[in-house]
Coordinates of N, CA and C in Angstrom, one line a residue:
M1 N -18.6 -0.6 3.6 CA -18.9 -0.4 2.2 C -18.2 -1.5 1.4
S2 N -18.9 -2.2 0.5 CA -18.2 -3.2 -0.2 C -17.4 -2.7 -1.4
S3 N -16.5 -3.5 -1.9 CA -15.6 -3.0 -3.0 C -16.4 -2.7 -4.3
E4 N -17.5 -3.4 -4.5 CA -18.3 -3.1 -5.7 C -18.9 -1.7 -5.7
F5 N -19.2 -1.2 -4.5 CA -19.6 0.2 -4.4 C -18.5 1.2 -4.6
N6 N -17.3 0.8 -4.0 CA -16.1 1.6 -4.2 C -15.7 1.9 -5.6
E7 N -15.9 0.9 -6.5 CA -15.6 1.1 -7.9 C -16.5 2.1 -8.6
L8 N -17.7 2.4 -8.0 CA -18.6 3.4 -8.6 C -18.3 4.8 -8.2
L9 N -17.4 5.0 -7.2 CA -17.1 6.3 -6.7 C -16.2 7.0 -7.7
P10 N -16.5 8.3 -8.0 CA -15.7 9.0 -8.9 C -14.4 9.6 -8.2
V11 N -13.2 9.0 -8.5 CA -12.0 9.4 -7.9 C -11.0 9.7 -9.0
S12 N -10.4 10.9 -9.0 CA -9.4 11.3 -9.9 C -8.1 10.8 -9.5
Q13 N -7.1 10.8 -10.3 CA -5.7 10.4 -10.0 C -5.2 11.2 -8.8
D14 N -5.5 12.5 -8.8 CA -5.0 13.4 -7.7 C -5.6 13.1 -6.4
D15 N -6.8 12.5 -6.3 CA -7.5 12.3 -5.1 C -7.3 10.9 -4.5
R16 N -6.4 10.1 -5.0 CA -6.2 8.7 -4.5 C -5.5 8.7 -3.2
V17 N -5.9 7.8 -2.3 CA -5.3 7.7 -1.0 C -3.9 7.0 -1.1
Q18 N -3.0 7.5 -0.2 CA -1.7 6.8 -0.1 C -1.6 6.3 1.3
V19 N -1.2 5.0 1.4 CA -0.9 4.4 2.7 C 0.6 4.1 2.7
W20 N 1.3 4.8 3.6 CA 2.8 4.7 3.8 C 3.1 3.6 4.8
I21 N 4.0 2.7 4.4 CA 4.4 1.6 5.3 C 5.9 1.9 5.6
I22 N 6.2 2.1 6.8 CA 7.6 2.4 7.2 C 8.0 1.4 8.4
G23 N 9.1 0.8 8.2 CA 9.7 -0.1 9.2 C 10.9 -0.7 8.7
T24 N 11.3 -1.8 9.4 CA 12.5 -2.5 8.9 C 12.1 -3.1 7.6
R25 N 13.1 -3.5 6.8 CA 12.8 -4.1 5.5 C 11.9 -5.3 5.6
D26 N 12.1 -6.2 6.6 CA 11.3 -7.4 6.8 C 9.9 -7.0 7.2
Q27 N 9.7 -6.0 8.1 CA 8.4 -5.5 8.4 C 7.6 -5.0 7.2
V28 N 8.3 -4.2 6.4 CA 7.6 -3.7 5.2 C 7.2 -4.8 4.3
I29 N 8.0 -5.7 4.0 CA 7.7 -6.8 3.1 C 6.5 -7.7 3.7
F30 N 6.6 -7.9 5.0 CA 5.5 -8.7 5.7 C 4.2 -8.0 5.5
T31 N 4.2 -6.6 5.8 CA 3.0 -5.9 5.7 C 2.4 -5.8 4.3
M32 N 3.3 -5.7 3.3 CA 2.9 -5.7 1.9 C 2.2 -7.0 1.6
N33 N 2.8 -8.1 2.0 CA 2.2 -9.4 1.8 C 0.9 -9.6 2.5
E34 N 0.8 -9.0 3.7 CA -0.4 -9.1 4.5 C -1.6 -8.3 3.8
F35 N -1.2 -7.1 3.3 CA -2.2 -6.3 2.6 C -2.8 -7.1 1.4
Y36 N -1.9 -7.8 0.7 CA -2.3 -8.5 -0.5 C -3.2 -9.7 -0.1
V37 N -2.8 -10.4 0.9 CA -3.6 -11.6 1.4 C -5.0 -11.2 1.9
R38 N -5.0 -10.0 2.6 CA -6.3 -9.6 3.1 C -7.1 -8.8 2.1
R39 N -6.6 -8.7 0.9 CA -7.2 -8.0 -0.2 C -7.4 -6.5 -0.1
L40 N -6.4 -5.9 0.7 CA -6.4 -4.4 0.8 C -5.7 -3.9 -0.5
A41 N -4.9 -4.7 -1.1 CA -4.2 -4.4 -2.3 C -4.5 -5.5 -3.3
S42 N -5.0 -5.2 -4.5 CA -5.3 -6.3 -5.4 C -4.1 -6.9 -6.1
D43 N -3.0 -6.1 -6.1 CA -1.8 -6.6 -6.7 C -0.6 -5.9 -6.1
R44 N 0.5 -6.6 -6.0 CA 1.7 -6.0 -5.4 C 2.3 -4.9 -6.2
V45 N 1.9 -4.7 -7.4 CA 2.4 -3.6 -8.2 C 1.8 -2.3 -7.8
Q46 N 0.8 -2.3 -6.9 CA 0.2 -1.1 -6.4 C 1.2 -0.4 -5.4
F47 N 2.2 -1.1 -5.0 CA 3.1 -0.6 -4.0 C 4.3 0.0 -4.8
T48 N 4.9 1.1 -4.3 CA 6.1 1.6 -4.8 C 7.3 0.7 -4.5
P49 N 8.4 0.8 -5.2 CA 9.5 0.0 -4.7 C 10.0 0.4 -3.3
I50 N 10.5 -0.6 -2.6 CA 11.0 -0.4 -1.2 C 12.3 0.4 -1.3
I51 N 12.3 1.5 -0.6 CA 13.5 2.4 -0.5 C 13.8 2.8 0.9
P52 N 15.0 3.2 1.2 CA 15.4 3.7 2.5 C 14.5 4.9 2.8
A53 N 14.0 4.9 4.1 CA 13.2 6.1 4.5 C 14.1 7.3 4.7
P54 N 13.8 8.4 4.1 CA 14.7 9.6 4.2 C 14.7 10.2 5.5
F55 N 13.7 10.0 6.3 CA 13.5 10.7 7.6 C 13.6 9.7 8.8
A56 N 14.0 8.5 8.6 CA 14.2 7.5 9.7 C 15.4 6.6 9.4
A57 N 16.4 6.8 10.2 CA 17.6 6.0 10.0 C 17.4 4.5 10.2
G58 N 17.9 3.7 9.3 CA 17.7 2.3 9.3 C 16.4 1.7 9.0
K59 N 15.5 2.6 8.5 CA 14.1 2.1 8.2 C 13.9 2.2 6.7
Y60 N 13.0 1.4 6.2 CA 12.6 1.4 4.8 C 11.1 1.8 4.6
M61 N 10.8 2.1 3.4 CA 9.4 2.5 3.2 C 8.9 2.1 1.8
T62 N 7.6 2.0 1.7 CA 6.9 1.8 0.5 C 5.6 2.5 0.6
V63 N 4.9 2.8 -0.5 CA 3.6 3.5 -0.5 C 2.7 2.7 -1.3
L64 N 1.5 2.5 -0.7 CA 0.4 1.8 -1.5 C -0.5 2.9 -1.9
V65 N -0.7 3.0 -3.2 CA -1.6 4.0 -3.8 C -2.9 3.3 -4.2
R66 N -4.0 3.8 -3.7 CA -5.3 3.1 -4.0 C -6.2 4.1 -4.7

């Protein structure tokens, strides 16, 4: 399905998909950049700030909300 059809779908704020990225800080940053380059995210502001993952020691996380 192309992105132009996705824009026509009725999606409320509560029904938006969340993609959680968990890994080392470098892995998280690399994946955020990769999502942007591959146009899975139209802007880096769609990601939450990188924070330590509360359930994985030494790991960091961000969430992409689409």
